[in-house]
PDB file of C-alpha atoms in Angstrom:
ATOM      1  CA  MET A   1     -77.385  35.278  85.615  1.00 91.00           C
ATOM      2  CA  ARG A   2     -77.134  34.397  89.275  1.00 94.00           C
ATOM      3  CA  ILE A   3     -77.562  30.393  89.297  1.00 97.00           C
ATOM      4  CA  ALA A   4     -78.106  28.686  93.002  1.00 97.00           C
ATOM      5  CA  LEU A   5     -76.451  25.022  93.178  1.00 98.00           C
ATOM      6  CA  THR A   6     -78.555  23.582  95.882  1.00 98.00           C
ATOM      7  CA  GLY A   7     -79.274  20.673  97.614  1.00 98.00           C
ATOM      8  CA  THR A   8     -79.263  18.089 101.127  1.00 97.00           C
ATOM      9  CA  PRO A   9     -75.617  17.690 102.351  1.00 96.00           C
ATOM     10  CA  GLY A  10     -73.789  15.378 100.676  1.00 96.00           C
ATOM     11  CA  THR A  11     -75.282  15.574  97.398  1.00 97.00           C
ATOM     12  CA  GLY A  12     -71.874  16.507  95.449  1.00 97.00           C
ATOM     13  CA  LYS A  13     -72.183  20.921  95.616  1.00 97.00           C
ATOM     14  CA  SER A  14     -68.693  21.263  97.058  1.00 96.00           C
ATOM     15  CA  THR A  15     -66.814  18.524  94.880  1.00 97.00           C
ATOM     16  CA  VAL A  16     -69.147  19.677  91.582  1.00 98.00           C
ATOM     17  CA  SER A  17     -68.414  23.337  92.179  1.00 97.00           C
ATOM     18  CA  ARG A  18     -64.271  22.743  92.486  1.00 96.00           C
ATOM     19  CA  ILE A  19     -64.664  21.288  88.936  1.00 97.00           C
ATOM     20  CA  LEU A  20     -66.740  24.285  87.284  1.00 97.00           C
ATOM     21  CA  ALA A  21     -64.460  26.780  89.125  1.00 96.00           C
ATOM     22  CA  GLY A  22     -61.903  26.670  86.205  1.00 89.00           C
ATOM     23  CA  ARG A  23     -65.303  27.714  83.942  1.00 93.00           C
ATOM     24  CA  TYR A  24     -67.194  30.152  86.207  1.00 95.00           C
ATOM     25  CA  ARG A  25     -67.269  32.242  89.424  1.00 94.00           C
ATOM     26  CA  ILE A  26     -68.276  30.026  92.384  1.00 96.00           C
ATOM     27  CA  LEU A  27     -69.258  31.885  95.834  1.00 94.00           C
ATOM     28  CA  SER A  28     -70.434  30.205  98.524  1.00 94.00           C
ATOM     29  CA  VAL A  29     -73.275  30.850 101.135  1.00 94.00           C
ATOM     30  CA  LYS A  30     -71.291  30.204 103.931  1.00 92.00           C
ATOM     31  CA  GLU A  31     -68.125  31.834 102.742  1.00 92.00           C
ATOM     32  CA  LEU A  32     -70.453  34.798 101.582  1.00 92.00           C
ATOM     33  CA  ALA A  33     -72.205  34.427 105.233  1.00 93.00           C
ATOM     34  CA  GLU A  34     -69.330  35.065 107.206  1.00 91.00           C
ATOM     35  CA  LYS A  35     -67.840  37.732 104.863  1.00 91.00           C
ATOM     36  CA  HIS A  36     -71.029  39.962 104.846  1.00 92.00           C
ATOM     37  CA  GLY A  37     -71.824  39.574 108.711  1.00 93.00           C
ATOM     38  CA  CYS A  38     -74.781  37.303 108.258  1.00 93.00           C
ATOM     39  CA  ALA A  39     -73.833  34.076 109.884  1.00 91.00           C
ATOM     40  CA  GLU A  40     -73.665  33.333 113.528  1.00 91.00           C
ATOM     41  CA  LYS A  41     -71.821  30.072 114.984  1.00 84.00           C
ATOM     42  CA  GLU A  42     -73.720  28.499 117.658  1.00 84.00           C
ATOM     43  CA  GLY A  43     -72.213  25.255 118.807  1.00 79.00           C
ATOM     44  CA  ASP A  44     -70.802  23.241 115.774  1.00 76.00           C
ATOM     45  CA  GLU A  45     -73.358  25.099 113.431  1.00 80.00           C
ATOM     46  CA  LEU A  46     -73.060  28.160 111.451  1.00 81.00           C
ATOM     47  CA  LEU A  47     -76.471  29.661 111.197  1.00 90.00           C
ATOM     48  CA  VAL A  48     -77.287  31.705 108.381  1.00 93.00           C
ATOM     49  CA  ASP A  49     -79.223  34.895 108.228  1.00 92.00           C
ATOM     50  CA  VAL A  50     -80.870  34.063 104.950  1.00 93.00           C
ATOM     51  CA  ASP A  51     -82.782  37.620 104.846  1.00 91.00           C
ATOM     52  CA  CYS A  52     -79.840  39.586 105.701  1.00 93.00           C
ATOM     53  CA  LEU A  53     -77.610  37.584 103.037  1.00 92.00           C
ATOM     54  CA  ARG A  54     -80.213  38.482 100.583  1.00 88.00           C
ATOM     55  CA  GLU A  55     -79.621  42.248 100.871  1.00 87.00           C
ATOM     56  CA  LYS A  56     -75.714  42.281 100.942  1.00 87.00           C
ATOM     57  CA  ILE A  57     -75.031  39.802  97.841  1.00 85.00           C
ATOM     58  CA  GLY A  58     -74.260  41.477  94.378  1.00 76.00           C
ATOM     59  CA  CYS A  59     -73.213  38.935  91.974  1.00 77.00           C
ATOM     60  CA  GLU A  60     -74.444  38.811  88.250  1.00 78.00           C
ATOM     61  CA  ASP A  61     -72.874  35.661  86.110  1.00 87.00           C
ATOM     62  CA  CYS A  62     -72.180  33.607  89.549  1.00 93.00           C
ATOM     63  CA  ILE A  63     -73.107  30.211  91.084  1.00 96.00           C
ATOM     64  CA  ILE A  64     -73.784  30.161  94.447  1.00 96.00           C
ATOM     65  CA  GLU A  65     -73.300  26.587  95.844  1.00 97.00           C
ATOM     66  CA  GLY A  66     -75.022  25.913  99.265  1.00 96.00           C
ATOM     67  CA  HIS A  67     -77.717  24.334 100.756  1.00 95.00           C
ATOM     68  CA  LEU A  68     -79.602  27.669 101.129  1.00 95.00           C
ATOM     69  CA  SER A  69     -78.687  29.019  97.893  1.00 96.00           C
ATOM     70  CA  HIS A  70     -82.087  29.095  96.371  1.00 97.00           C
ATOM     71  CA  LEU A  71     -83.189  31.224  98.707  1.00 95.00           C
ATOM     72  CA  LEU A  72     -80.852  33.904  97.548  1.00 94.00           C
ATOM     73  CA  TYR A  73     -83.235  35.291  94.827  1.00 92.00           C
ATOM     74  CA  PRO A  74     -81.381  33.171  91.987  1.00 95.00           C
ATOM     75  CA  ASP A  75     -82.277  33.492  88.242  1.00 95.00           C
ATOM     76  CA  LEU A  76     -81.723  29.521  87.951  1.00 97.00           C
ATOM     77  CA  ILE A  77     -82.286  26.753  90.700  1.00 98.00           C
ATOM     78  CA  ILE A  78     -80.198  23.244  90.094  1.00 98.00           C
ATOM     79  CA  VAL A  79     -80.667  20.727  92.835  1.00 98.00           C
ATOM     80  CA  LEU A  80     -78.420  17.830  93.307  1.00 98.00           C
ATOM     81  CA  ARG A  81     -80.197  15.029  94.450  1.00 98.00           C
ATOM     82  CA  ALA A  82     -78.666  11.470  95.938  1.00 97.00           C
ATOM     83  CA  HIS A  83     -80.483   8.376  97.132  1.00 96.00           C
ATOM     84  CA  PRO A  84     -81.254   8.199 100.943  1.00 95.00           C
ATOM     85  CA  GLU A  85     -79.321   5.130 101.274  1.00 92.00           C
ATOM     86  CA  VAL A  86     -75.952   6.835  99.344  1.00 95.00           C
ATOM     87  CA  LEU A  87     -76.789   9.836 101.150  1.00 95.00           C
ATOM     88  CA  ARG A  88     -76.271   8.151 104.604  1.00 94.00           C
ATOM     89  CA  LYS A  89     -72.913   6.538 103.826  1.00 95.00           C
ATOM     90  CA  ARG A  90     -71.676   9.944 102.641  1.00 95.00           C
ATOM     91  CA  LEU A  91     -72.790  12.083 105.931  1.00 96.00           C
ATOM     92  CA  GLU A  92     -71.381   8.609 107.848  1.00 96.00           C
ATOM     93  CA  ASP A  93     -68.226   9.529 106.516  1.00 96.00           C
ATOM     94  CA  ARG A  94     -68.238  12.984 107.827  1.00 94.00           C
ATOM     95  CA  ASN A  95     -69.317  11.786 111.449  1.00 94.00           C
ATOM     96  CA  TYR A  96     -73.001  13.516 111.263  1.00 93.00           C
ATOM     97  CA  SER A  97     -74.733  12.998 114.605  1.00 92.00           C
ATOM     98  CA  HIS A  98     -77.659  10.299 113.874  1.00 93.00           C
ATOM     99  CA  GLU A  99     -79.954  12.781 114.763  1.00 93.00           C
ATOM    100  CA  LYS A 100     -78.329  15.184 112.340  1.00 92.00           C
ATOM    101  CA  LEU A 101     -78.075  12.164 110.052  1.00 93.00           C
ATOM    102  CA  MET A 102     -81.765  11.097 110.291  1.00 93.00           C
ATOM    103  CA  GLU A 103     -82.890  15.121 109.644  1.00 94.00           C
ATOM    104  CA  ASN A 104     -80.735  15.185 106.534  1.00 95.00           C
ATOM    105  CA  LEU A 105     -82.073  11.925 105.040  1.00 94.00           C
ATOM    106  CA  GLU A 106     -85.931  12.462 105.584  1.00 93.00           C
ATOM    107  CA  ALA A 107     -85.029  15.827 104.270  1.00 95.00           C
ATOM    108  CA  GLU A 108     -84.047  14.319 101.006  1.00 96.00           C
ATOM    109  CA  ALA A 109     -86.820  11.455 101.026  1.00 94.00           C
ATOM    110  CA  ILE A 110     -89.182  14.085 101.192  1.00 93.00           C
ATOM    111  CA  ASP A 111     -87.946  16.608  98.612  1.00 94.00           C
ATOM    112  CA  VAL A 112     -87.846  19.648 101.092  1.00 96.00           C
ATOM    113  CA  ILE A 113     -85.177  21.337  99.511  1.00 97.00           C
ATOM    114  CA  LEU A 114     -86.859  20.992  95.486  1.00 97.00           C
ATOM    115  CA  GLU A 115     -90.173  21.971  97.243  1.00 97.00           C
ATOM    116  CA  GLU A 116     -88.588  25.161  98.622  1.00 97.00           C
ATOM    117  CA  ALA A 117     -86.696  25.763  95.279  1.00 98.00           C
ATOM    118  CA  MET A 118     -90.091  24.824  93.389  1.00 97.00           C
ATOM    119  CA  GLU A 119     -91.749  27.620  95.794  1.00 97.00           C
ATOM    120  CA  THR A 120     -89.395  30.787  94.371  1.00 96.00           C
ATOM    121  CA  GLY A 121     -91.206  30.460  91.053  1.00 96.00           C
ATOM    122  CA  ARG A 122     -88.215  30.270  89.512  1.00 97.00           C
ATOM    123  CA  PRO A 123     -86.883  27.741  86.914  1.00 98.00           C
ATOM    124  CA  VAL A 124     -85.593  24.785  88.590  1.00 98.00           C
ATOM    125  CA  TYR A 125     -83.852  21.748  87.505  1.00 98.00           C
ATOM    126  CA  GLU A 126     -82.568  18.299  89.123  1.00 98.00           C
ATOM    127  CA  ILE A 127     -79.687  16.116  88.863  1.00 98.00           C
ATOM    128  CA  ASP A 128     -79.676  12.525  90.841  1.00 98.00           C
ATOM    129  CA  THR A 129     -76.047  12.318  91.605  1.00 98.00           C
ATOM    130  CA  THR A 130     -76.287   8.915  93.295  1.00 97.00           C
ATOM    131  CA  GLU A 131     -74.776   7.029  90.243  1.00 96.00           C
ATOM    132  CA  ILE A 132     -72.393   9.507  88.181  1.00 97.00           C
ATOM    133  CA  SER A 133     -69.477  10.988  88.627  1.00 97.00           C
ATOM    134  CA  PRO A 134     -68.611  14.608  89.825  1.00 97.00           C
ATOM    135  CA  GLU A 135     -67.275  15.247  86.106  1.00 97.00           C
ATOM    136  CA  GLU A 136     -70.517  14.065  84.648  1.00 98.00           C
ATOM    137  CA  VAL A 137     -72.853  16.020  87.341  1.00 98.00           C
ATOM    138  CA  ALA A 138     -70.869  19.219  86.010  1.00 98.00           C
ATOM    139  CA  GLU A 139     -71.430  18.399  82.181  1.00 98.00           C
ATOM    140  CA  ARG A 140     -75.026  18.166  82.864  1.00 98.00           C
ATOM    141  CA  ILE A 141     -74.865  21.356  84.985  1.00 98.00           C
ATOM    142  CA  GLU A 142     -73.264  23.011  81.592  1.00 97.00           C
ATOM    143  CA  ARG A 143     -76.066  21.732  79.915  1.00 97.00           C
ATOM    144  CA  ILE A 144     -78.593  23.619  82.106  1.00 98.00           C
ATOM    145  CA  ILE A 145     -76.706  26.978  82.043  1.00 97.00           C
ATOM    146  CA  ASN A 146     -76.387  26.554  78.191  1.00 96.00           C
ATOM    147  CA  GLY A 147     -80.050  25.898  77.850  1.00 96.00           C
ATOM    148  CA  LYS A 148     -80.392  22.317  76.780  1.00 96.00           C
ATOM    149  CA  GLY A 149     -81.124  20.676  80.263  1.00 95.00           C
ATOM    150  CA  GLU A 150     -85.118  19.974  79.900  1.00 96.00           C
ATOM    151  CA  GLU A 151     -84.815  16.419  80.686  1.00 96.00           C
ATOM    152  CA  PHE A 152     -83.651  17.708  84.083  1.00 98.00           C
ATOM    153  CA  ARG A 153     -86.579  19.131  84.845  1.00 97.00           C
ATOM    154  CA  PRO A 154     -88.485  18.279  88.158  1.00 97.00           C
ATOM    155  CA  GLY A 155     -90.570  14.991  88.570  1.00 91.00           C
ATOM    156  CA  ARG A 156     -88.291  12.174  87.573  1.00 93.00           C
ATOM    157  CA  ILE A 157     -86.899  11.696  91.310  1.00 95.00           C
ATOM    158  CA  ASP A 158     -88.648   9.887  93.562  1.00 92.00           C
ATOM    159  CA  PHE A 159     -86.906   8.586  96.920  1.00 93.00           C
ATOM    160  CA  SER A 160     -90.100   8.788  99.095  1.00 87.00           C
ATOM    161  CA  GLU A 161     -90.541   5.211  99.115  1.00 86.00           C
ATOM    162  CA  VAL A 162     -87.154   4.779 101.284  1.00 85.00           C
ATOM    163  CA  ILE A 163     -88.740   6.628 103.912  1.00 76.00           C
ATOM    164  CA  LEU A 164     -91.178   4.074 104.587  1.00 71.00           C
ATOM    165  CA  SER A 165     -88.629   1.175 104.963  1.00 75.00           C
ATOM    166  CA  TRP A 166     -87.125   3.190 108.197  1.00 70.00           C
ATOM    167  CA  TYR A 167     -90.538   3.090 109.936  1.00 66.00           C
TER     168      TYR A 167
END
């Protein structure tokens, strides 16, 4: 099974992947794109050619981590979510520019990655990482992988009210 671990930057994908790495084969979208020549540097940004990467990656029984992983034809998609105000702090700690910060906060508030994941037609689950430890997130991911994660089906997390306070 190919599993996508996706979400807005700052939701915990990389941190949780390090925890899961001892139990699962974890692949990074960024590393895969660079390895297969499906990425191009543009300033500080790495632009990934998703169509190129789709054609070149071949992994079974792996978790592909990255905010584009849901676009790589996975069998199962897990979207990590975080309240935009918590996400703001995490991204500020990474020195995101104001423009990049707001773009990511708005994307999280209006469910951009979740909606893209839902459009794939693959099974989708979402986990709110706002107030739980990375270890608890990893435990929930394992429950989903093992077929015991119905409580994580989409529709329970809603951050849309946050965006109204920004305008």
